[in-house]
C-alpha cells in the first residue's frame, strides 16, 4: 500500500514537472509554464527596470579598439568608434540587444524557415517562400556582395557584432518571445542580412497584376478594358516635374514577335497570388533655400510601411573617422537607411514600377518536365528544399522547379492551371559585377558631403527601387527615381507573356544616367509620394502601381507655400486631408437626385455637404462618406467585382472612377447587371446613399477612429503586446496615410542650416523590442498626436558624456 | 529551534543557488532532498512549500517592482486578464506547489526505505 501511494505521488509530481517544462503539452497552445514563470529563466527576467539604463563595460572579441555607446533619454544609442568597422560591429551588437527576435523572425519568414519553430501552421507559407526561390536569389546576391570590399567589410563587422551579443546570451536573457514560443536564438550570418533585404524587396517591389489584368481583359474584351484601365492619369503631377527634358538617346526595345496561336485560354481562378499590401506608400520632399523662411534647405521623409512592434526602424547615431551620421536603420542591415550627417540628408519612398512578370510555359512533353523555347526544348531544372517542421520527425523535402525565366511558383501539381506560370522577379536576378551594392550605397550616403557624393552613392543600388530625396547644407536639393529598371516595350509585362520566346525577355536595363532624376528645379522643391515617376514624355515604358492623390496634394501644397518653416512641414506630414475625398464628394453630391431623398436622408446629406475632406478621427462624416463612396464604386463595376470571389481581377483605379462619374455618367459600365432597367451613375449614387442612410437609421454612424482602427500590432500579433484603436487622423490617400496597421513608420524633418543641422523625428514604437521594457512603445502616443522629438546629434563622445546619460564601453578582448 | 531555522535557511539558499547553474526544475530536487531529511511529513511539506513560495515571490518582485508591473500586466493579459499582482501570487503558489509536492515525496521515500 505504501509503495502504491509512493508510486502515485511520484507519478503526480514528476508528471506535473514534465507538463511545466514542456512547450505546448498534449498539443495545447500553452507554453511551458514552469519555464515561463520561474524567476531565474522565466519571463520575469525580461522585466526591465524603469529609469536610467545601467552603465556597462564589456570586453568583446572582434573589435579593433574601444567603442563608446552613449544612450540618450530615449535610449537611442550614439556610437563613437575609431573605425567604420568597429562602428558597424557596435551597431550589430546593440541592434541585436534590442531586436534579436524581430531580426530572427523577419528573415525566417522570407526564407521559409518558420515551421521549424512554430510547426505545421507555418508550413504553407514556408513552402510558398521556397517555391518563389528566395533563398537561391539571396545566395546570388551574397556572392556579389562578397566581391565588393565596401559592402562585405561592413556586413561582416555587423554580423560579428550581432554574434558577439548572441554568443554571450544565457537562457535567462533570451528575448521574451523566444521564451513564449519555446525556441532558441541561433547565430546570425551574412546570409541572414541578405535575406532581410529580400524581405524588404518582397514588401516593396513584388506587386504584380499580370494575372488579374489578363483575366480582366478576357472578361471585358479589349475595347472596354482599354477604356476602363488607362495607364496614366492626365491629372497626375509626376515626381519629376515636366520642366525636366530627356536629353539622351534611349535604348530601343526590340519589337514584339507576333504569336501564331494564343497560348492562354480561359480564366485563372483565384489562388491568392501572394501580394504585398496595396496602395499605401510614403512621402518625401526637400524644399530649397528660396522657399524657406530662414534660407535653409529642409528635407522631410515619412515612409509608410506595415506598423509593427517592434518597429521596422531602429534609431541610431554612428560616428567614426569616416562619417558622423544619424537616422534610422533596418534591424538586420548595417548602416543608416534614412538620415543625415553633418552636411547632407537623405530619405526614400518606394517606386511602384512593376519588376515581377509571369510567363506562361508551353510544355514539350506530357509530364510537363520540358518546355519549348525559341524553337528548341529545354528541361526544367530542380533544386531541393528541405523544410524542418516542428513536431515532425522527418523534414519536408520538395523539388522546386526552375525554368529559363525563374521558378514555377505553383509547381506542386501539374494539374493546376497555375503550374505553367514561371515567375521572373528583378531581385532574383544575379546582380552581376559592380564596384558597390545596396549596403555601400547607404554607407556612401552616410559619408556624403555634397550632390556629387549622393550621385555616386546611388549607382550601386538596384532593388527595391526607391525615390531617393536629397538636400545639402549648400542649398542643393535633388531627387532620383533610383534602382535597376528593365527596358520594356509598350505594355510588356502588363499581361502574362508567352514563355516560349526569348523575345519576351526584358530588353536590358535603363542606363543609370537615363533614370528619372531632378536637381534644383525652378519650383524650388522636389517631392515624391509613390506617384508616376515621370510624365508621358519619358522615352521608356513602365507600368506598375502608382499613387494618384497624395503626390498631387503634396505638390499642390508645396507650390502654394512660401517662407516655409519646419513647423509647416511637420503639419504637412500630419495632414489628414484626402484629395480623393475632395474630388469625389462634389461629384457624388452633383449626381445625387435630391428631390428623391426623405427627411432623414436630407439630414445626412446636410452633414456631408459641410465636410472638408479631412479624415479626423473623432468625426463621423469621413465614415459616412467612405461607405457611400465604396458602395457606389462596387455597384459601378459590378461587371468586374462580381468575379472577385472566383478569379483574379483588376480594380478600376479610383481616379478613373471619378473621371467616369464626372465626364460620362451615362457610361454603360454604370448599368447594374442585376436589374432590367438601364442605370446611370446618378441611379447608383442614389442607391448607394440610401443604403448608407438605411444603415444609419439602425445604428449611429461610427467615428472614423473606430472604422480606420489605426493600430501598431506586435509582429506575432499578440494583442497584449500591441497598440490598437489609436486616436489618429488620416487616410490612405492623405499625407498622413494611416490605414489600419499601415502608415507613417518614421517621420523625419531635417533642417540643413549654414551653421549646422537640426533634426526632428518620431516613430510608433521605441528603441527596445522587449515588451517588458519601458522603451518598447513609449513613442506611440507621441506619434499619434503628431509630435516630434528633437534628435540629439552628438558631435563626439566627450560632448555626449556631459549629458549624464548612460554609457556602454566596449573594448577588444585579449589585447 | 535553531536547528530548524538553520535548516530552513539552507533550504532557501539551495532554492536560490541551484537553479542558477542547473535547470529551473532543480528546485524540485532541493525539495526532495529536504523532505527526505525532514523529521515529520508535515514539516517536509510545509517548509519545502512555504519557503519556495517565499523565495519565488520575493525573487519575481525584485524584477516586478522596478518594472512597475509593466511586463507582468502584459503577460497576465495574455493569459486571460490576470493582473500583475495576481501573476506574482500565482508564481509564488506554483513554487509552493512544486516545493510541497516534492518535499512530501522526499519524506515518503524515506518512510518506505526505513520500513524495509
mmCIF file of N, CA and C in Angstrom, chain A residues 382-473:
data_model
loop_
_atom_site.group_PDB
_atom_site.id
_atom_site.type_symbol
_atom_site.label_atom_id
_atom_site.label_comp_id
_atom_site.label_asym_id
_atom_site.label_seq_id
_atom_site.Cartn_x
_atom_site.Cartn_y
_atom_site.Cartn_z
ATOM 1 N N UNK A 382 15.872 21.526 -61.247
ATOM 2 C CA UNK A 382 15.260 21.445 -59.923
ATOM 3 C C UNK A 382 16.285 21.766 -58.845
ATOM 4 N N UNK A 383 15.746 22.191 -57.734
ATOM 5 C CA UNK A 383 16.597 22.450 -56.579
ATOM 6 C C UNK A 383 15.835 21.930 -55.372
ATOM 7 N N UNK A 384 16.505 21.097 -54.583
ATOM 8 C CA UNK A 384 15.813 20.521 -53.428
ATOM 9 C C UNK A 384 15.768 21.531 -52.284
ATOM 10 N N UNK A 385 14.604 21.622 -51.665
ATOM 11 C CA UNK A 385 14.457 22.477 -50.490
ATOM 12 C C UNK A 385 14.003 21.596 -49.333
ATOM 13 N N UNK A 386 14.688 21.726 -48.222
ATOM 14 C CA UNK A 386 14.367 20.903 -47.049
ATOM 15 C C UNK A 386 13.799 21.800 -45.952
ATOM 16 N N UNK A 387 12.595 21.481 -45.532
ATOM 17 C CA UNK A 387 11.940 22.288 -44.505
ATOM 18 C C UNK A 387 11.775 21.464 -43.233
ATOM 19 N N UNK A 388 12.396 21.931 -42.176
ATOM 20 C CA UNK A 388 12.217 21.268 -40.882
ATOM 21 C C UNK A 388 10.880 21.738 -40.314
ATOM 22 N N UNK A 389 10.103 20.798 -39.828
ATOM 23 C CA UNK A 389 8.814 21.171 -39.252
ATOM 24 C C UNK A 389 8.779 20.696 -37.806
ATOM 25 N N UNK A 390 8.565 21.639 -36.920
ATOM 26 C CA UNK A 390 8.498 21.306 -35.502
ATOM 27 C C UNK A 390 7.366 20.305 -35.262
ATOM 28 N N UNK A 391 7.680 19.249 -34.574
ATOM 29 C CA UNK A 391 6.655 18.241 -34.303
ATOM 30 C C UNK A 391 6.669 17.095 -35.303
ATOM 31 N N UNK A 392 7.429 17.236 -36.402
ATOM 32 C CA UNK A 392 7.554 16.115 -37.336
ATOM 33 C C UNK A 392 8.925 15.503 -37.188
ATOM 34 N N UNK A 393 8.967 14.186 -37.347
ATOM 35 C CA UNK A 393 10.268 13.517 -37.219
ATOM 36 C C UNK A 393 11.110 13.750 -38.459
ATOM 37 N N UNK A 394 10.453 13.649 -39.635
ATOM 38 C CA UNK A 394 11.185 13.807 -40.894
ATOM 39 C C UNK A 394 10.921 15.198 -41.468
ATOM 40 N N UNK A 395 11.939 15.837 -42.030
ATOM 41 C CA UNK A 395 11.681 17.133 -42.662
ATOM 42 C C UNK A 395 10.887 16.968 -43.947
ATOM 43 N N UNK A 396 10.248 18.040 -44.389
ATOM 44 C CA UNK A 396 9.533 18.033 -45.661
ATOM 45 C C UNK A 396 10.541 18.380 -46.748
ATOM 46 N N UNK A 397 10.572 17.540 -47.791
ATOM 47 C CA UNK A 397 11.501 17.823 -48.884
ATOM 48 C C UNK A 397 10.699 18.104 -50.151
ATOM 49 N N UNK A 398 11.039 19.184 -50.834
ATOM 50 C CA UNK A 398 10.371 19.463 -52.108
ATOM 51 C C UNK A 398 11.410 19.774 -53.174
ATOM 52 N N UNK A 399 11.024 19.528 -54.423
ATOM 53 C CA UNK A 399 11.871 19.883 -55.553
ATOM 54 C C UNK A 399 11.280 21.139 -56.178
ATOM 55 N N UNK A 400 11.960 22.254 -56.055
ATOM 56 C CA UNK A 400 11.467 23.476 -56.699
ATOM 57 C C UNK A 400 11.948 23.470 -58.147
ATOM 58 N N UNK A 401 10.991 23.720 -59.057
ATOM 59 C CA UNK A 401 11.300 23.631 -60.479
ATOM 60 C C UNK A 401 11.603 25.004 -61.057
ATOM 61 N N UNK A 402 12.673 25.074 -61.799
ATOM 62 C CA UNK A 402 13.085 26.345 -62.396
ATOM 63 C C UNK A 402 13.072 26.254 -63.913
ATOM 64 N N UNK A 403 12.596 27.352 -64.518
ATOM 65 C CA UNK A 403 12.674 27.492 -65.971
ATOM 66 C C UNK A 403 13.714 28.570 -66.274
ATOM 67 N N UNK A 404 13.909 28.797 -67.565
ATOM 68 C CA UNK A 404 14.754 29.907 -68.009
ATOM 69 C C UNK A 404 14.351 31.213 -67.335
ATOM 70 N N UNK A 405 13.059 31.396 -67.102
ATOM 71 C CA UNK A 405 12.549 32.666 -66.581
ATOM 72 C C UNK A 405 12.690 32.788 -65.071
ATOM 73 N N UNK A 406 12.586 31.644 -64.424
ATOM 74 C CA UNK A 406 12.551 31.649 -62.964
ATOM 75 C C UNK A 406 11.724 30.474 -62.480
ATOM 76 N N UNK A 407 11.379 30.445 -61.179
ATOM 77 C CA UNK A 407 10.723 29.272 -60.619
ATOM 78 C C UNK A 407 9.246 29.130 -61.016
ATOM 79 N N UNK A 408 8.786 27.872 -61.038
ATOM 80 C CA UNK A 408 7.347 27.595 -61.153
ATOM 81 C C UNK A 408 6.813 27.689 -59.724
ATOM 82 N N UNK A 409 6.254 28.827 -59.395
ATOM 83 C CA UNK A 409 5.861 29.096 -58.006
ATOM 84 C C UNK A 409 4.743 28.148 -57.540
ATOM 85 N N UNK A 410 3.948 27.672 -58.516
ATOM 86 C CA UNK A 410 2.859 26.748 -58.167
ATOM 87 C C UNK A 410 3.170 25.369 -58.734
ATOM 88 N N UNK A 411 4.455 25.005 -58.657
ATOM 89 C CA UNK A 411 4.931 23.783 -59.295
ATOM 90 C C UNK A 411 4.646 22.503 -58.534
ATOM 91 N N UNK A 412 3.737 22.548 -57.555
ATOM 92 C CA UNK A 412 3.490 21.323 -56.788
ATOM 93 C C UNK A 412 2.550 20.365 -57.498
ATOM 94 N N UNK A 413 1.637 20.895 -58.331
ATOM 95 C CA UNK A 413 0.720 19.981 -59.007
ATOM 96 C C UNK A 413 0.662 20.318 -60.494
ATOM 97 N N UNK A 414 0.971 19.344 -61.331
ATOM 98 C CA UNK A 414 0.974 19.583 -62.781
ATOM 99 C C UNK A 414 -0.432 19.849 -63.306
ATOM 100 N N UNK A 415 -1.464 19.521 -62.528
ATOM 101 C CA UNK A 415 -2.841 19.726 -62.989
ATOM 102 C C UNK A 415 -3.336 21.144 -62.766
ATOM 103 N N UNK A 416 -2.665 21.877 -61.911
ATOM 104 C CA UNK A 416 -3.132 23.220 -61.590
ATOM 105 C C UNK A 416 -2.937 24.142 -62.783
ATOM 106 N N UNK A 417 -3.924 25.019 -63.056
ATOM 107 C CA UNK A 417 -3.746 25.962 -64.159
ATOM 108 C C UNK A 417 -2.575 26.897 -63.896
ATOM 109 N N UNK A 418 -2.166 26.961 -62.657
ATOM 110 C CA UNK A 418 -1.067 27.839 -62.277
ATOM 111 C C UNK A 418 0.297 27.181 -62.478
ATOM 112 N N UNK A 419 0.267 25.855 -62.682
ATOM 113 C CA UNK A 419 1.523 25.118 -62.787
ATOM 114 C C UNK A 419 2.442 25.739 -63.834
ATOM 115 N N UNK A 420 1.854 26.153 -64.968
ATOM 116 C CA UNK A 420 2.648 26.599 -66.109
ATOM 117 C C UNK A 420 3.176 28.018 -65.985
ATOM 118 N N UNK A 421 2.961 28.661 -64.834
ATOM 119 C CA UNK A 421 3.398 30.049 -64.706
ATOM 120 C C UNK A 421 4.772 30.157 -64.055
ATOM 121 N N UNK A 422 5.699 30.727 -64.803
ATOM 122 C CA UNK A 422 7.036 30.945 -64.249
ATOM 123 C C UNK A 422 7.168 32.406 -63.852
ATOM 124 N N UNK A 423 7.804 32.631 -62.717
ATOM 125 C CA UNK A 423 7.913 33.992 -62.202
ATOM 126 C C UNK A 423 9.298 34.564 -62.496
ATOM 127 N N UNK A 424 9.311 35.754 -63.032
ATOM 128 C CA UNK A 424 10.579 36.452 -63.174
ATOM 129 C C UNK A 424 10.523 37.721 -62.336
ATOM 130 N N UNK A 425 11.457 37.825 -61.372
ATOM 131 C CA UNK A 425 11.421 38.947 -60.431
ATOM 132 C C UNK A 425 12.801 39.573 -60.382
ATOM 133 N N UNK A 426 12.855 40.847 -60.540
ATOM 134 C CA UNK A 426 14.147 41.527 -60.637
ATOM 135 C C UNK A 426 15.093 41.220 -59.469
ATOM 136 N N UNK A 427 14.621 41.278 -58.194
ATOM 137 C CA UNK A 427 15.561 40.995 -57.108
ATOM 138 C C UNK A 427 16.072 39.556 -57.090
ATOM 139 N N UNK A 428 15.526 38.684 -57.938
ATOM 140 C CA UNK A 428 16.039 37.319 -58.002
ATOM 141 C C UNK A 428 17.155 37.174 -59.031
ATOM 142 N N UNK A 429 17.372 38.206 -59.819
ATOM 143 C CA UNK A 429 18.418 38.116 -60.837
ATOM 144 C C UNK A 429 19.793 38.201 -60.191
ATOM 145 N N UNK A 430 20.759 37.616 -60.852
ATOM 146 C CA UNK A 430 22.140 37.770 -60.398
ATOM 147 C C UNK A 430 22.516 39.242 -60.543
ATOM 148 N N UNK A 431 22.967 39.885 -59.458
ATOM 149 C CA UNK A 431 23.246 41.325 -59.552
ATOM 150 C C UNK A 431 24.423 41.648 -60.468
ATOM 151 N N UNK A 432 25.262 40.668 -60.786
ATOM 152 C CA UNK A 432 26.399 40.940 -61.666
ATOM 153 C C UNK A 432 27.493 41.703 -60.955
ATOM 154 N N UNK A 433 28.508 42.065 -61.711
ATOM 155 C CA UNK A 433 29.674 42.735 -61.100
ATOM 156 C C UNK A 433 29.521 44.249 -61.129
ATOM 157 N N UNK A 434 29.704 44.865 -59.968
ATOM 158 C CA UNK A 434 29.709 46.331 -59.865
ATOM 159 C C UNK A 434 30.728 46.707 -58.807
ATOM 160 N N UNK A 435 31.046 47.992 -58.701
ATOM 161 C CA UNK A 435 32.024 48.345 -57.670
ATOM 162 C C UNK A 435 31.392 48.400 -56.284
ATOM 163 N N UNK A 436 30.079 48.624 -56.209
ATOM 164 C CA UNK A 436 29.429 48.531 -54.905
ATOM 165 C C UNK A 436 27.950 48.196 -55.067
ATOM 166 N N UNK A 437 27.353 47.790 -53.939
ATOM 167 C CA UNK A 437 25.955 47.347 -53.961
ATOM 168 C C UNK A 437 25.140 48.136 -52.933
ATOM 169 N N UNK A 438 23.961 47.626 -52.619
ATOM 170 C CA UNK A 438 22.998 48.376 -51.797
ATOM 171 C C UNK A 438 23.573 48.857 -50.458
ATOM 172 N N UNK A 439 24.267 47.959 -49.759
ATOM 173 C CA UNK A 439 24.779 48.356 -48.440
ATOM 174 C C UNK A 439 25.719 49.542 -48.572
ATOM 175 N N UNK A 440 26.641 49.442 -49.538
ATOM 176 C CA UNK A 440 27.622 50.510 -49.707
ATOM 177 C C UNK A 440 26.954 51.795 -50.174
ATOM 178 N N UNK A 441 25.821 51.686 -50.864
ATOM 179 C CA UNK A 441 25.102 52.910 -51.250
ATOM 180 C C UNK A 441 24.723 53.697 -50.001
ATOM 181 N N UNK A 442 24.190 52.992 -49.011
ATOM 182 C CA UNK A 442 23.809 53.682 -47.776
ATOM 183 C C UNK A 442 25.045 54.204 -47.036
ATOM 184 N N UNK A 443 26.120 53.420 -47.048
ATOM 185 C CA UNK A 443 27.334 53.852 -46.346
ATOM 186 C C UNK A 443 27.922 55.087 -47.038
ATOM 187 N N UNK A 444 27.862 55.108 -48.361
ATOM 188 C CA UNK A 444 28.351 56.295 -49.084
ATOM 189 C C UNK A 444 27.489 57.518 -48.772
ATOM 190 N N UNK A 445 26.173 57.277 -48.616
ATOM 191 C CA UNK A 445 25.310 58.407 -48.232
ATOM 192 C C UNK A 445 25.687 58.912 -46.835
ATOM 193 N N UNK A 446 26.038 57.992 -45.949
ATOM 194 C CA UNK A 446 26.435 58.398 -44.595
ATOM 195 C C UNK A 446 27.691 59.265 -44.626
ATOM 196 N N UNK A 447 28.532 59.049 -45.664
ATOM 197 C CA UNK A 447 29.777 59.819 -45.789
ATOM 198 C C UNK A 447 29.609 61.063 -46.655
ATOM 199 N N UNK A 448 28.497 61.155 -47.392
ATOM 200 C CA UNK A 448 28.364 62.163 -48.463
ATOM 201 C C UNK A 448 28.520 63.585 -47.931
ATOM 202 N N UNK A 449 29.190 64.410 -48.744
ATOM 203 C CA UNK A 449 29.354 65.821 -48.388
ATOM 204 C C UNK A 449 28.534 66.720 -49.307
ATOM 205 N N UNK A 450 28.205 66.232 -50.484
ATOM 206 C CA UNK A 450 27.526 67.091 -51.465
ATOM 207 C C UNK A 450 26.784 66.257 -52.503
ATOM 208 N N UNK A 451 26.225 66.952 -53.486
ATOM 209 C CA UNK A 451 25.429 66.288 -54.514
ATOM 210 C C UNK A 451 26.218 65.214 -55.250
ATOM 211 N N UNK A 452 27.490 65.524 -55.589
ATOM 212 C CA UNK A 452 28.293 64.564 -56.354
ATOM 213 C C UNK A 452 28.439 63.239 -55.596
ATOM 214 N N UNK A 453 28.593 63.316 -54.281
ATOM 215 C CA UNK A 453 28.726 62.095 -53.475
ATOM 216 C C UNK A 453 27.419 61.302 -53.478
ATOM 217 N N UNK A 454 26.307 62.013 -53.371
ATOM 218 C CA UNK A 454 24.981 61.376 -53.414
ATOM 219 C C UNK A 454 24.792 60.667 -54.753
ATOM 220 N N UNK A 455 25.154 61.368 -55.815
ATOM 221 C CA UNK A 455 25.036 60.840 -57.162
ATOM 222 C C UNK A 455 25.827 59.537 -57.299
ATOM 223 N N UNK A 456 27.065 59.553 -56.798
ATOM 224 C CA UNK A 456 27.934 58.377 -56.919
ATOM 225 C C UNK A 456 27.468 57.246 -56.005
ATOM 226 N N UNK A 457 26.868 57.612 -54.877
ATOM 227 C CA UNK A 457 26.431 56.578 -53.925
ATOM 228 C C UNK A 457 25.344 55.694 -54.519
ATOM 229 N N UNK A 458 24.448 56.305 -55.291
ATOM 230 C CA UNK A 458 23.239 55.585 -55.701
ATOM 231 C C UNK A 458 23.445 54.617 -56.858
ATOM 232 N N UNK A 459 24.567 54.722 -57.560
ATOM 233 C CA UNK A 459 24.752 53.852 -58.729
ATOM 234 C C UNK A 459 24.828 52.381 -58.343
ATOM 235 N N UNK A 460 25.166 52.096 -57.085
ATOM 236 C CA UNK A 460 25.278 50.695 -56.687
ATOM 237 C C UNK A 460 23.976 50.090 -56.217
ATOM 238 N N UNK A 461 22.914 50.893 -56.184
ATOM 239 C CA UNK A 461 21.655 50.454 -55.579
ATOM 240 C C UNK A 461 20.665 49.953 -56.636
ATOM 241 N N UNK A 462 20.288 48.685 -56.533
ATOM 242 C CA UNK A 462 19.367 48.068 -57.509
ATOM 243 C C UNK A 462 17.923 47.993 -57.038
ATOM 244 N N UNK A 463 17.724 47.300 -55.929
ATOM 245 C CA UNK A 463 16.346 46.960 -55.551
ATOM 246 C C UNK A 463 16.223 46.786 -54.044
ATOM 247 N N UNK A 464 15.053 47.026 -53.487
ATOM 248 C CA UNK A 464 13.856 47.582 -54.131
ATOM 249 C C UNK A 464 14.055 49.059 -54.499
ATOM 250 N N UNK A 465 13.704 49.401 -55.751
ATOM 251 C CA UNK A 465 13.926 50.760 -56.243
ATOM 252 C C UNK A 465 13.240 51.792 -55.353
ATOM 253 N N UNK A 466 13.928 52.901 -55.136
ATOM 254 C CA UNK A 466 13.401 53.937 -54.248
ATOM 255 C C UNK A 466 13.557 55.320 -54.868
ATOM 256 N N UNK A 467 12.665 56.217 -54.494
ATOM 257 C CA UNK A 467 12.833 57.623 -54.825
ATOM 258 C C UNK A 467 13.698 58.228 -53.731
ATOM 259 N N UNK A 468 14.968 58.454 -54.049
ATOM 260 C CA UNK A 468 15.919 58.979 -53.065
ATOM 261 C C UNK A 468 15.892 60.500 -53.100
ATOM 262 N N UNK A 469 15.414 61.094 -52.018
ATOM 263 C CA UNK A 469 15.401 62.550 -51.937
ATOM 264 C C UNK A 469 16.694 62.983 -51.247
ATOM 265 N N UNK A 470 17.138 64.188 -51.564
ATOM 266 C CA UNK A 470 18.439 64.653 -51.067
ATOM 267 C C UNK A 470 18.387 66.150 -50.825
ATOM 268 N N UNK A 471 19.076 66.593 -49.780
ATOM 269 C CA UNK A 471 19.273 68.025 -49.568
ATOM 270 C C UNK A 471 20.626 68.212 -48.889
ATOM 271 N N UNK A 472 21.267 69.351 -49.191
ATOM 272 C CA UNK A 472 22.587 69.602 -48.615
ATOM 273 C C UNK A 472 22.619 70.975 -47.975
ATOM 274 N N UNK A 473 23.604 71.168 -47.096
ATOM 275 C CA UNK A 473 23.731 72.460 -46.430
ATOM 276 C C UNK A 473 24.049 73.574 -47.409
#
